[in-house]
Amino acid sequence: MNAAPAIMDFPDRLSPMVVKELRQGLRTRLFGGVLLTLHMMLVLLTLMSGGAENAAVVSGWFDGIATLVLCIIMPLRGFSAVADELKSGTLDMLALTRLSAGRIIFGKWAAIASQSLLLMLSIMPYVVARFVFGGLDLFGEITALFYKWLIGVVIAAVIVALSTQRQFWLRAVVVFLPLMMGGCGAASFIMVSRMGGGMPPGTVFTVFTKSGGGSSTLLMGVGMAAWAIFFFLSLAATRIAPAASLLSVIKRSVNLVMLLSLLLLGWLTGSGADMSMMAAGVLSLLMMDALTERVNDVPSVYAAFYQRGWPGRVALWLLAPGWVTGLVYTALLVALVTVYVGWTRSVEEAKLVAVRAAGTWMIAALVQLFSTRKSRDLLPPFIIFWLFVNVVVATLGSLLLMPLAMRSNSAWFTCALPQLLPAGYAMAQPGDKAAFLDLGMLTACIWPAVLLIAAVFAWRHARGARQEGWRMIHGDQGGAAL
Amino acid sequence: MSSSVSNSAPAHEMDRSQPAVVVEDLHRTFGALKAVDGVSFSIDHGRVVGFVGANGAGKTTTMRIMATLDSPGSGKVSMGGHNVVHHPAKVRRLLGWMPDSFGTYEHMTVLEYLDFYARALGFKGADRLRRIQEVMDFTDLTPLADRMSNKMSKGQTQRLCLGRALLHDPQILILDEPAAGLDPKARVELKNLIRILAQEGKTILISSHILSELGEMCDSLLFIDKGRIVHHGDAESMVRGTETAGETLVNVQIAGEPAKLIEWALTAPLIKIVEETKRGARLRIQAVDEDTLAGVLRRMIQDGLPVLDYHREERRLEDAFIDMLGQIDKNTFKAQPPEIRPQKNAEAAN
């Protein structure tokens, strides 16, 4: 028997998925190329930063390069992370190990975050060198670098979540559209600043404040980033988890706690107005997630709720996997945020939050009405409808709203589309605003109603699974009313 | 190559009072397509069963459901006494799965590949290293330990995939087309490995298009057509079951182009072409008496065919399979339904 060489490069404590991804990732030409190029450029910039007269320009380029590497290049490594496994059939083999869907996804992300951290740490000596040569704000620079890494790993979580979609074009549109728009914005900014002549070209990349903000801002930023990472990774894990998985229970519970914490924090710190806007933004993401889960028809999933008595039966309506319970869950979240916004800001703004939520329900309703029965994952049609509706909104907005606004008329037609209504409301004549909002609210109610009807049918369709789940716990006693 | 692979891996919970595999009235549809349409069968512990069917017959879908990778539309599937839907984690511990098509990983050596899966299956420290070594010895991968896993031949890749499937010493193996695309040497090696696994008492369900090999390796064969099991029995009963009385299979070789023989056979009475071969054809003659068979040879020579060889042949499993499909199309096939040993009450709790 020949002995295979022992393999002890990573300790047992590390997640197997992280070990795998690091072994692969650190060997790629991309990582090696980025590492070498980055250091060559940073050496040059550090040598150039000797003179005080060009310190600002060098600082701008330094920021730009670090931003490009940490916020764009490294996160983009997750672009095909899960899609490649799906295509090559290796995800099936991973699913048969003890690795849960959550650990698989986390491993993919953690490897990117670790490599990104490695690059960030390798930049540190150059920061210190520039501090020695040029007297820059060391703490501010390090904090800014940390923020870049933090934003980069959040973007990596978004991209890893997107990589669960097999369709390359869909991933490309969702990832590269904002990048292109950001690139165009940056290019315009450079041109304007050059024409003005007062701004060094590198400054355009200085996207983070050098001061780093206070410790509460840092804590808040880290907290929000941690939740965003959890949200996108759990969204991805749901897409690859087996049907019998109860991942939605953990996911929705954490998200509910997160939303309540935001609202509570706003109330405790007296910044309710700011928090309510943040909560409204978070709400739309939570709605997208909950409303794109397939209705579950695995009896053991329902049995897990039924075995916990009446609290379990109540929890089933909110936390069981599937978009039907997702509708109930999102209704609860919308009610919470609407009431809070009404309390901390104004009734009008609360109504606008409700209308925006109706816009998300509208997309979910369109998905239910028009997507094929074969589509196992509702997220791609949701994204497609979302993109389509927003293109329509942008087109209608530019073609119809502007002329009406110039003639000082209220654009009543915007009441028909929840996505258009906030813009229409903003341009409405002061005397029309109240009636405008009431009409908008009324028409927006159509969409949750449509979704509710679809939900009743879908819930009936899963009745057999619920009854089987009930029988697994309680035998043949009861369960007919499920 | 080691003679055994069941050494240091942990034993897994398996109810031996139940059949190793029970599939009851399994259905699975994809849109309008009924991929699996009421499949039922059971497999006892330690049996090697071949799963045979044309492409699209429903083999892979059934196997994927058994492997907890897909959900049944309706029906029940239990592996080692555990329902695949209710207890997928327990089933996975008992199960080794080798899919028909799979990829390996870039930038990862054979050793690292097995190390990753061993970690993912819960092996730690020295146990992990020992288990990897056992599997590499069994599959003869030790000399390839430092080779990149995506730079290997098809046969080596298949051995790597089998090694991966064996890491946790599963009691049930599902092998979907393991010999597809392998050269003869690699096929023999794979067959030997499967034979050793069968001797160790593992329950194996194996699908393949190479029916002669399945006939040699398997205790019984399951034939599936259009999502339904149409026959369950050993290879011999399959060959006998599809035999048409009063027919003889004859292999003929001629000098020159075999097209001449085909042309002749198309017009000759009592003769059907089974398949064209490199130097002639296999023919089915509707006669069994030696005088008639000799008369056919005499006519061939009289008609100017340069016959080099003319001999009777035993029917092969492939012939039986093709005949069976033809008989199913004509509704003349007498199906032999699979024996199903229903699960005992313990399954109700599962």
PDB file of N, CA and C in Angstrom, chain A residues 1-12 14 16-17 19-20 23-24 27-29 85 88-99 242-244 298-300 374 376 468 472, chain B residues 28 31 64 67-71 85-86 88 92-93 97 99 101-103 105-108 111-113 115-117 119-122 124-125 128-129 133 136-137 142 145-146 148 161 164:
ATOM      1  N   MET A   1       0.856  -1.207   0.000  1.00  0.00           N
ATOM      2  CA  MET A   1       0.000   0.000   0.000  1.00  0.00           C
ATOM      3  C   MET A   1       0.887   1.250   0.000  1.00  0.00           C
ATOM      4  N   ASN A   2       0.720   2.076  -1.025  1.00  0.00           N
ATOM      5  CA  ASN A   2       1.448   3.344  -1.053  1.00  0.00           C
ATOM      6  C   ASN A   2       0.736   4.332  -0.149  1.00  0.00           C
ATOM      7  N   ALA A   3       1.495   5.107   0.591  1.00  0.00           N
ATOM      8  CA  ALA A   3       0.849   6.088   1.467  1.00  0.00           C
ATOM      9  C   ALA A   3       0.668   7.399   0.721  1.00  0.00           C
ATOM     10  N   ALA A   4      -0.547   7.923   0.776  1.00  0.00           N
ATOM     11  CA  ALA A   4      -0.794   9.233   0.174  1.00  0.00           C
ATOM     12  C   ALA A   4      -0.183  10.292   1.076  1.00  0.00           C
ATOM     13  N   PRO A   5       0.326  11.386   0.516  1.00  0.00           N
ATOM     14  CA  PRO A   5       0.897  12.422   1.374  1.00  0.00           C
ATOM     15  C   PRO A   5      -0.162  12.984   2.324  1.00  0.00           C
ATOM     16  N   ALA A   6       0.246  13.230   3.561  1.00  0.00           N
ATOM     17  CA  ALA A   6      -0.699  13.770   4.544  1.00  0.00           C
ATOM     18  C   ALA A   6      -1.091  15.181   4.141  1.00  0.00           C
ATOM     19  N   ILE A   7      -2.299  15.550   4.481  1.00  0.00           N
ATOM     20  CA  ILE A   7      -2.792  16.868   4.084  1.00  0.00           C
ATOM     21  C   ILE A   7      -3.284  17.597   5.322  1.00  0.00           C
ATOM     22  N   MET A   8      -2.510  18.555   5.776  1.00  0.00           N
ATOM     23  CA  MET A   8      -2.807  19.249   7.031  1.00  0.00           C
ATOM     24  C   MET A   8      -2.722  20.772   6.837  1.00  0.00           C
ATOM     25  N   ASP A   9      -3.085  21.253   5.639  1.00  0.00           N
ATOM     26  CA  ASP A   9      -2.906  22.683   5.378  1.00  0.00           C
ATOM     27  C   ASP A   9      -3.900  23.573   6.110  1.00  0.00           C
ATOM     28  N   PHE A  10      -5.078  23.042   6.411  1.00  0.00           N
ATOM     29  CA  PHE A  10      -6.074  23.838   7.140  1.00  0.00           C
ATOM     30  C   PHE A  10      -6.545  23.036   8.360  1.00  0.00           C
ATOM     31  N   PRO A  11      -6.791  23.693   9.478  1.00  0.00           N
ATOM     32  CA  PRO A  11      -7.230  22.962  10.677  1.00  0.00           C
ATOM     33  C   PRO A  11      -8.667  22.453  10.538  1.00  0.00           C
ATOM     34  N   ASP A  12      -8.997  21.457  11.359  1.00  0.00           N
ATOM     35  CA  ASP A  12     -10.343  20.880  11.341  1.00  0.00           C
ATOM     36  C   ASP A  12     -11.424  21.883  11.756  1.00  0.00           C
ATOM     37  N   LEU A  14     -11.926  24.833  10.822  1.00  0.00           N
ATOM     38  CA  LEU A  14     -12.477  25.615   9.716  1.00  0.00           C
ATOM     39  C   LEU A  14     -13.575  24.830   9.009  1.00  0.00           C
ATOM     40  N   PRO A  16     -15.501  23.026   6.224  1.00  0.00           N
ATOM     41  CA  PRO A  16     -14.969  22.344   5.030  1.00  0.00           C
ATOM     42  C   PRO A  16     -15.139  23.175   3.760  1.00  0.00           C
ATOM     43  N   MET A  17     -16.253  23.884   3.697  1.00  0.00           N
ATOM     44  CA  MET A  17     -16.528  24.679   2.489  1.00  0.00           C
ATOM     45  C   MET A  17     -15.523  25.825   2.352  1.00  0.00           C
ATOM     46  N   VAL A  19     -12.505  25.800   3.567  1.00  0.00           N
ATOM     47  CA  VAL A  19     -11.228  25.161   3.206  1.00  0.00           C
ATOM     48  C   VAL A  19     -11.186  24.924   1.698  1.00  0.00           C
ATOM     49  N   LYS A  20     -12.260  24.349   1.177  1.00  0.00           N
ATOM     50  CA  LYS A  20     -12.312  24.050  -0.274  1.00  0.00           C
ATOM     51  C   LYS A  20     -12.162  25.324  -1.096  1.00  0.00           C
ATOM     52  N   ARG A  23      -8.670  26.800  -0.851  1.00  0.00           N
ATOM     53  CA  ARG A  23      -7.694  26.023  -1.629  1.00  0.00           C
ATOM     54  C   ARG A  23      -7.800  26.383  -3.099  1.00  0.00           C
ATOM     55  N   GLN A  24      -9.038  26.460  -3.573  1.00  0.00           N
ATOM     56  CA  GLN A  24      -9.231  26.777  -4.985  1.00  0.00           C
ATOM     57  C   GLN A  24      -8.933  28.245  -5.284  1.00  0.00           C
ATOM     58  N   ARG A  27      -5.387  29.676  -5.463  1.00  0.00           N
ATOM     59  CA  ARG A  27      -4.572  29.199  -6.578  1.00  0.00           C
ATOM     60  C   ARG A  27      -4.966  29.834  -7.909  1.00  0.00           C
ATOM     61  N   THR A  28      -6.057  30.560  -7.949  1.00  0.00           N
ATOM     62  CA  THR A  28      -6.500  31.092  -9.244  1.00  0.00           C
ATOM     63  C   THR A  28      -5.546  32.182  -9.733  1.00  0.00           C
ATOM     64  N   ARG A  29      -5.475  32.289 -11.071  1.00  0.00           N
ATOM     65  CA  ARG A  29      -4.615  33.323 -11.658  1.00  0.00           C
ATOM     66  C   ARG A  29      -5.137  34.708 -11.290  1.00  0.00           C
ATOM     67  N   GLU A  85     -21.520  25.328  -9.645  1.00  0.00           N
ATOM     68  CA  GLU A  85     -21.777  24.056  -8.952  1.00  0.00           C
ATOM     69  C   GLU A  85     -23.068  23.430  -9.466  1.00  0.00           C
ATOM     70  N   SER A  88     -22.359  22.021 -13.095  1.00  0.00           N
ATOM     71  CA  SER A  88     -21.500  20.839 -13.182  1.00  0.00           C
ATOM     72  C   SER A  88     -22.032  19.672 -12.359  1.00  0.00           C
ATOM     73  N   GLY A  89     -23.132  19.876 -11.669  1.00  0.00           N
ATOM     74  CA  GLY A  89     -23.733  18.776 -10.900  1.00  0.00           C
ATOM     75  C   GLY A  89     -23.050  18.533  -9.562  1.00  0.00           C
ATOM     76  N   THR A  90     -22.102  19.373  -9.209  1.00  0.00           N
ATOM     77  CA  THR A  90     -21.380  19.141  -7.948  1.00  0.00           C
ATOM     78  C   THR A  90     -22.194  19.582  -6.726  1.00  0.00           C
ATOM     79  N   LEU A  91     -23.186  20.429  -6.962  1.00  0.00           N
ATOM     80  CA  LEU A  91     -24.003  20.865  -5.820  1.00  0.00           C
ATOM     81  C   LEU A  91     -24.792  19.683  -5.247  1.00  0.00           C
ATOM     82  N   ASP A  92     -25.216  18.775  -6.125  1.00  0.00           N
ATOM     83  CA  ASP A  92     -25.915  17.568  -5.654  1.00  0.00           C
ATOM     84  C   ASP A  92     -25.020  16.775  -4.721  1.00  0.00           C
ATOM     85  N   MET A  93     -23.756  16.671  -5.105  1.00  0.00           N
ATOM     86  CA  MET A  93     -22.834  15.887  -4.288  1.00  0.00           C
ATOM     87  C   MET A  93     -22.571  16.583  -2.952  1.00  0.00           C
ATOM     88  N   LEU A  94     -22.548  17.906  -2.972  1.00  0.00           N
ATOM     89  CA  LEU A  94     -22.382  18.650  -1.716  1.00  0.00           C
ATOM     90  C   LEU A  94     -23.605  18.467  -0.825  1.00  0.00           C
ATOM     91  N   ALA A  95     -24.786  18.446  -1.481  1.00  0.00           N
ATOM     92  CA  ALA A  95     -26.032  18.323  -0.713  1.00  0.00           C
ATOM     93  C   ALA A  95     -26.098  16.988   0.025  1.00  0.00           C
ATOM     94  N   LEU A  96     -25.398  15.978  -0.487  1.00  0.00           N
ATOM     95  CA  LEU A  96     -25.453  14.661   0.150  1.00  0.00           C
ATOM     96  C   LEU A  96     -24.462  14.520   1.303  1.00  0.00           C
ATOM     97  N   THR A  97     -23.683  15.538   1.558  1.00  0.00           N
ATOM     98  CA  THR A  97     -22.782  15.508   2.712  1.00  0.00           C
ATOM     99  C   THR A  97     -23.520  16.083   3.923  1.00  0.00           C
ATOM    100  N   ARG A  98     -22.792  16.313   4.999  1.00  0.00           N
ATOM    101  CA  ARG A  98     -23.451  16.901   6.176  1.00  0.00           C
ATOM    102  C   ARG A  98     -23.539  18.413   6.097  1.00  0.00           C
ATOM    103  N   LEU A  99     -23.088  18.971   4.998  1.00  0.00           N
ATOM    104  CA  LEU A  99     -23.129  20.432   4.871  1.00  0.00           C
ATOM    105  C   LEU A  99     -24.553  20.874   4.552  1.00  0.00           C
ATOM    106  N   PRO A 242     -32.968  21.716   0.492  1.00  0.00           N
ATOM    107  CA  PRO A 242     -33.977  20.709   0.144  1.00  0.00           C
ATOM    108  C   PRO A 242     -35.367  21.160   0.573  1.00  0.00           C
ATOM    109  N   ALA A 243     -36.379  20.539  -0.054  1.00  0.00           N
ATOM    110  CA  ALA A 243     -37.765  20.969   0.198  1.00  0.00           C
ATOM    111  C   ALA A 243     -38.146  20.824   1.667  1.00  0.00           C
ATOM    112  N   ALA A 244     -37.551  19.839   2.364  1.00  0.00           N
ATOM    113  CA  ALA A 244     -37.933  19.599   3.761  1.00  0.00           C
ATOM    114  C   ALA A 244     -37.249  20.563   4.736  1.00  0.00           C
ATOM    115  N   VAL A 298     -44.201  19.463   1.531  1.00  0.00           N
ATOM    116  CA  VAL A 298     -43.579  18.353   2.271  1.00  0.00           C
ATOM    117  C   VAL A 298     -44.248  18.242   3.644  1.00  0.00           C
ATOM    118  N   PRO A 299     -44.918  17.110   3.924  1.00  0.00           N
ATOM    119  CA  PRO A 299     -45.667  16.981   5.185  1.00  0.00           C
ATOM    120  C   PRO A 299     -44.826  17.219   6.432  1.00  0.00           C
ATOM    121  N   SER A 300     -43.566  16.746   6.435  1.00  0.00           N
ATOM    122  CA  SER A 300     -42.775  16.860   7.669  1.00  0.00           C
ATOM    123  C   SER A 300     -42.529  18.318   8.053  1.00  0.00           C
ATOM    124  N   LYS A 374     -44.006  25.467 -14.242  1.00  0.00           N
ATOM    125  CA  LYS A 374     -42.754  24.707 -14.193  1.00  0.00           C
ATOM    126  C   LYS A 374     -41.663  25.438 -13.420  1.00  0.00           C
ATOM    127  N   ARG A 376     -39.582  26.529 -10.829  1.00  0.00           N
ATOM    128  CA  ARG A 376     -39.463  26.093  -9.438  1.00  0.00           C
ATOM    129  C   ARG A 376     -39.019  27.242  -8.545  1.00  0.00           C
ATOM    130  N   GLU A 468     -51.311  15.414   5.923  1.00  0.00           N
ATOM    131  CA  GLU A 468     -50.351  14.322   6.154  1.00  0.00           C
ATOM    132  C   GLU A 468     -49.428  14.678   7.320  1.00  0.00           C
ATOM    133  N   MET A 472     -48.975  12.770  10.918  1.00  0.00           N
ATOM    134  CA  MET A 472     -47.682  12.309  11.433  1.00  0.00           C
ATOM    135  C   MET A 472     -47.559  12.572  12.933  1.00  0.00           C
TER     136      MET A 472
ATOM    137  N   ARG B  28     -43.759  11.238 -10.607  1.00  0.00           N
ATOM    138  CA  ARG B  28     -43.072  12.535 -10.707  1.00  0.00           C
ATOM    139  C   ARG B  28     -43.334  13.088 -12.096  1.00  0.00           C
ATOM    140  N   GLY B  31     -43.972  19.424 -15.655  1.00  0.00           N
ATOM    141  CA  GLY B  31     -44.953  20.027 -16.559  1.00  0.00           C
ATOM    142  C   GLY B  31     -45.921  18.946 -17.008  1.00  0.00           C
ATOM    143  N   ARG B  64     -32.703   9.869  -8.520  1.00  0.00           N
ATOM    144  CA  ARG B  64     -32.505  11.163  -7.842  1.00  0.00           C
ATOM    145  C   ARG B  64     -33.466  11.297  -6.649  1.00  0.00           C
ATOM    146  N   ALA B  67     -32.197   9.290  -3.917  1.00  0.00           N
ATOM    147  CA  ALA B  67     -31.002   9.911  -3.315  1.00  0.00           C
ATOM    148  C   ALA B  67     -31.324  11.219  -2.594  1.00  0.00           C
ATOM    149  N   THR B  68     -32.596  11.524  -2.416  1.00  0.00           N
ATOM    150  CA  THR B  68     -33.079  12.751  -1.737  1.00  0.00           C
ATOM    151  C   THR B  68     -32.745  14.026  -2.503  1.00  0.00           C
ATOM    152  N   LEU B  69     -32.423  13.898  -3.778  1.00  0.00           N
ATOM    153  CA  LEU B  69     -32.069  15.097  -4.546  1.00  0.00           C
ATOM    154  C   LEU B  69     -33.263  15.679  -5.287  1.00  0.00           C
ATOM    155  N   ASP B  70     -34.370  14.964  -5.304  1.00  0.00           N
ATOM    156  CA  ASP B  70     -35.586  15.470  -5.922  1.00  0.00           C
ATOM    157  C   ASP B  70     -36.748  15.001  -5.043  1.00  0.00           C
ATOM    158  N   SER B  71     -37.880  15.664  -5.183  1.00  0.00           N
ATOM    159  CA  SER B  71     -39.020  15.294  -4.337  1.00  0.00           C
ATOM    160  C   SER B  71     -40.023  14.499  -5.166  1.00  0.00           C
ATOM    161  N   VAL B  85     -38.269  11.751   2.122  1.00  0.00           N
ATOM    162  CA  VAL B  85     -38.763  13.130   2.232  1.00  0.00           C
ATOM    163  C   VAL B  85     -38.725  13.601   3.688  1.00  0.00           C
ATOM    164  N   HIS B  86     -39.159  12.720   4.578  1.00  0.00           N
ATOM    165  CA  HIS B  86     -39.250  13.132   5.989  1.00  0.00           C
ATOM    166  C   HIS B  86     -37.887  13.151   6.684  1.00  0.00           C
ATOM    167  N   PRO B  88     -34.420  13.138   5.192  1.00  0.00           N
ATOM    168  CA  PRO B  88     -33.351  13.115   4.183  1.00  0.00           C
ATOM    169  C   PRO B  88     -31.956  12.972   4.799  1.00  0.00           C
ATOM    170  N   ARG B  92     -29.229  10.147   3.782  1.00  0.00           N
ATOM    171  CA  ARG B  92     -27.945  10.535   3.184  1.00  0.00           C
ATOM    172  C   ARG B  92     -26.767   9.848   3.860  1.00  0.00           C
ATOM    173  N   ARG B  93     -26.912   9.572   5.156  1.00  0.00           N
ATOM    174  CA  ARG B  93     -25.819   8.903   5.853  1.00  0.00           C
ATOM    175  C   ARG B  93     -25.659   7.454   5.395  1.00  0.00           C
ATOM    176  N   TRP B  97     -23.868   8.048  -3.620  1.00  0.00           N
ATOM    177  CA  TRP B  97     -24.520   8.419  -4.902  1.00  0.00           C
ATOM    178  C   TRP B  97     -23.456   8.765  -5.919  1.00  0.00           C
ATOM    179  N   PRO B  99     -23.561  10.143  -9.677  1.00  0.00           N
ATOM    180  CA  PRO B  99     -24.462  10.594 -10.753  1.00  0.00           C
ATOM    181  C   PRO B  99     -23.915  10.252 -12.135  1.00  0.00           C
ATOM    182  N   SER B 101     -23.613  12.348 -14.708  1.00  0.00           N
ATOM    183  CA  SER B 101     -22.659  13.358 -15.155  1.00  0.00           C
ATOM    184  C   SER B 101     -22.311  14.253 -13.966  1.00  0.00           C
ATOM    185  N   PHE B 102     -21.061  14.520 -13.815  1.00  0.00           N
ATOM    186  CA  PHE B 102     -20.631  15.342 -12.683  1.00  0.00           C
ATOM    187  C   PHE B 102     -19.313  15.991 -13.037  1.00  0.00           C
ATOM    188  N   GLY B 103     -19.030  17.061 -12.349  1.00  0.00           N
ATOM    189  CA  GLY B 103     -17.770  17.743 -12.592  1.00  0.00           C
ATOM    190  C   GLY B 103     -16.859  17.581 -11.393  1.00  0.00           C
ATOM    191  N   TYR B 105     -13.394  19.638  -9.456  1.00  0.00           N
ATOM    192  CA  TYR B 105     -13.107  21.047  -9.190  1.00  0.00           C
ATOM    193  C   TYR B 105     -11.773  21.470  -9.791  1.00  0.00           C
ATOM    194  N   GLU B 106     -11.756  22.699 -10.275  1.00  0.00           N
ATOM    195  CA  GLU B 106     -10.493  23.273 -10.757  1.00  0.00           C
ATOM    196  C   GLU B 106      -9.583  23.571  -9.567  1.00  0.00           C
ATOM    197  N   HIS B 107      -8.306  23.588  -9.809  1.00  0.00           N
ATOM    198  CA  HIS B 107      -7.313  23.987  -8.800  1.00  0.00           C
ATOM    199  C   HIS B 107      -7.404  23.143  -7.528  1.00  0.00           C
ATOM    200  N   MET B 108      -7.725  21.865  -7.684  1.00  0.00           N
ATOM    201  CA  MET B 108      -7.832  21.016  -6.508  1.00  0.00           C
ATOM    202  C   MET B 108      -7.300  19.623  -6.860  1.00  0.00           C
ATOM    203  N   LEU B 111      -6.194  14.358  -3.814  1.00  0.00           N
ATOM    204  CA  LEU B 111      -6.137  14.234  -2.357  1.00  0.00           C
ATOM    205  C   LEU B 111      -6.982  15.330  -1.695  1.00  0.00           C
ATOM    206  N   GLU B 112      -6.854  16.545  -2.204  1.00  0.00           N
ATOM    207  CA  GLU B 112      -7.629  17.657  -1.625  1.00  0.00           C
ATOM    208  C   GLU B 112      -9.127  17.456  -1.849  1.00  0.00           C
ATOM    209  N   TYR B 113      -9.463  16.912  -3.008  1.00  0.00           N
ATOM    210  CA  TYR B 113     -10.872  16.638  -3.334  1.00  0.00           C
ATOM    211  C   TYR B 113     -11.461  15.665  -2.308  1.00  0.00           C
ATOM    212  N   ASP B 115     -10.191  14.922   0.588  1.00  0.00           N
ATOM    213  CA  ASP B 115     -10.083  15.537   1.911  1.00  0.00           C
ATOM    214  C   ASP B 115     -11.273  16.460   2.178  1.00  0.00           C
ATOM    215  N   PHE B 116     -11.650  17.223   1.162  1.00  0.00           N
ATOM    216  CA  PHE B 116     -12.788  18.135   1.329  1.00  0.00           C
ATOM    217  C   PHE B 116     -14.056  17.348   1.637  1.00  0.00           C
ATOM    218  N   TYR B 117     -14.322  16.293   0.832  1.00  0.00           N
ATOM    219  CA  TYR B 117     -15.553  15.538   1.064  1.00  0.00           C
ATOM    220  C   TYR B 117     -15.504  14.795   2.403  1.00  0.00           C
ATOM    221  N   ARG B 119     -14.012  15.861   5.088  1.00  0.00           N
ATOM    222  CA  ARG B 119     -14.339  16.895   6.088  1.00  0.00           C
ATOM    223  C   ARG B 119     -15.841  17.155   6.093  1.00  0.00           C
ATOM    224  N   ALA B 120     -16.403  17.281   4.883  1.00  0.00           N
ATOM    225  CA  ALA B 120     -17.835  17.596   4.765  1.00  0.00           C
ATOM    226  C   ALA B 120     -18.700  16.469   5.306  1.00  0.00           C
ATOM    227  N   LEU B 121     -18.153  15.246   5.345  1.00  0.00           N
ATOM    228  CA  LEU B 121     -18.912  14.119   5.884  1.00  0.00           C
ATOM    229  C   LEU B 121     -18.661  13.920   7.374  1.00  0.00           C
ATOM    230  N   GLY B 122     -17.880  14.795   7.955  1.00  0.00           N
ATOM    231  CA  GLY B 122     -17.708  14.794   9.415  1.00  0.00           C
ATOM    232  C   GLY B 122     -16.469  14.084   9.921  1.00  0.00           C
ATOM    233  N   LYS B 124     -12.649  13.724  11.068  1.00  0.00           N
ATOM    234  CA  LYS B 124     -11.699  14.699  11.619  1.00  0.00           C
ATOM    235  C   LYS B 124     -10.329  14.066  11.842  1.00  0.00           C
ATOM    236  N   GLY B 125      -9.308  14.908  11.792  1.00  0.00           N
ATOM    237  CA  GLY B 125      -7.945  14.534  12.162  1.00  0.00           C
ATOM    238  C   GLY B 125      -7.437  13.250  11.534  1.00  0.00           C
ATOM    239  N   ARG B 128      -9.748  11.024   9.494  1.00  0.00           N
ATOM    240  CA  ARG B 128      -9.977  11.509   8.130  1.00  0.00           C
ATOM    241  C   ARG B 128      -8.850  11.025   7.207  1.00  0.00           C
ATOM    242  N   LEU B 129      -7.626  11.187   7.672  1.00  0.00           N
ATOM    243  CA  LEU B 129      -6.484  10.780   6.849  1.00  0.00           C
ATOM    244  C   LEU B 129      -6.520   9.272   6.578  1.00  0.00           C
ATOM    245  N   GLN B 133      -7.031   7.404   2.968  1.00  0.00           N
ATOM    246  CA  GLN B 133      -6.039   6.425   2.501  1.00  0.00           C
ATOM    247  C   GLN B 133      -6.719   5.118   2.097  1.00  0.00           C
ATOM    248  N   MET B 136      -8.518   5.643  -1.192  1.00  0.00           N
ATOM    249  CA  MET B 136      -7.569   5.795  -2.300  1.00  0.00           C
ATOM    250  C   MET B 136      -6.929   4.459  -2.656  1.00  0.00           C
ATOM    251  N   ASP B 137      -6.668   3.639  -1.648  1.00  0.00           N
ATOM    252  CA  ASP B 137      -6.130   2.311  -1.929  1.00  0.00           C
ATOM    253  C   ASP B 137      -7.154   1.468  -2.681  1.00  0.00           C
ATOM    254  N   THR B 142      -4.061   6.254  -5.173  1.00  0.00           N
ATOM    255  CA  THR B 142      -2.896   6.759  -4.430  1.00  0.00           C
ATOM    256  C   THR B 142      -1.816   7.334  -5.345  1.00  0.00           C
ATOM    257  N   ALA B 145      -2.531  10.980  -6.270  1.00  0.00           N
ATOM    258  CA  ALA B 145      -2.924  11.875  -5.168  1.00  0.00           C
ATOM    259  C   ALA B 145      -2.670  13.348  -5.471  1.00  0.00           C
ATOM    260  N   ASP B 146      -1.561  13.648  -6.145  1.00  0.00           N
ATOM    261  CA  ASP B 146      -1.216  15.061  -6.389  1.00  0.00           C
ATOM    262  C   ASP B 146      -1.670  15.567  -7.752  1.00  0.00           C
ATOM    263  N   MET B 148      -4.169  17.124 -10.484  1.00  0.00           N
ATOM    264  CA  MET B 148      -5.332  18.008 -10.424  1.00  0.00           C
ATOM    265  C   MET B 148      -6.584  17.198 -10.796  1.00  0.00           C
ATOM    266  N   CYS B 161     -14.895   9.592  -8.308  1.00  0.00           N
ATOM    267  CA  CYS B 161     -16.284   9.824  -7.890  1.00  0.00           C
ATOM    268  C   CYS B 161     -16.782   8.648  -7.048  1.00  0.00           C
ATOM    269  N   ARG B 164     -15.287   9.057  -3.664  1.00  0.00           N
ATOM    270  CA  ARG B 164     -16.022  10.059  -2.908  1.00  0.00           C
ATOM    271  C   ARG B 164     -17.310   9.471  -2.339  1.00  0.00           C
TER     272      ARG B 164
END
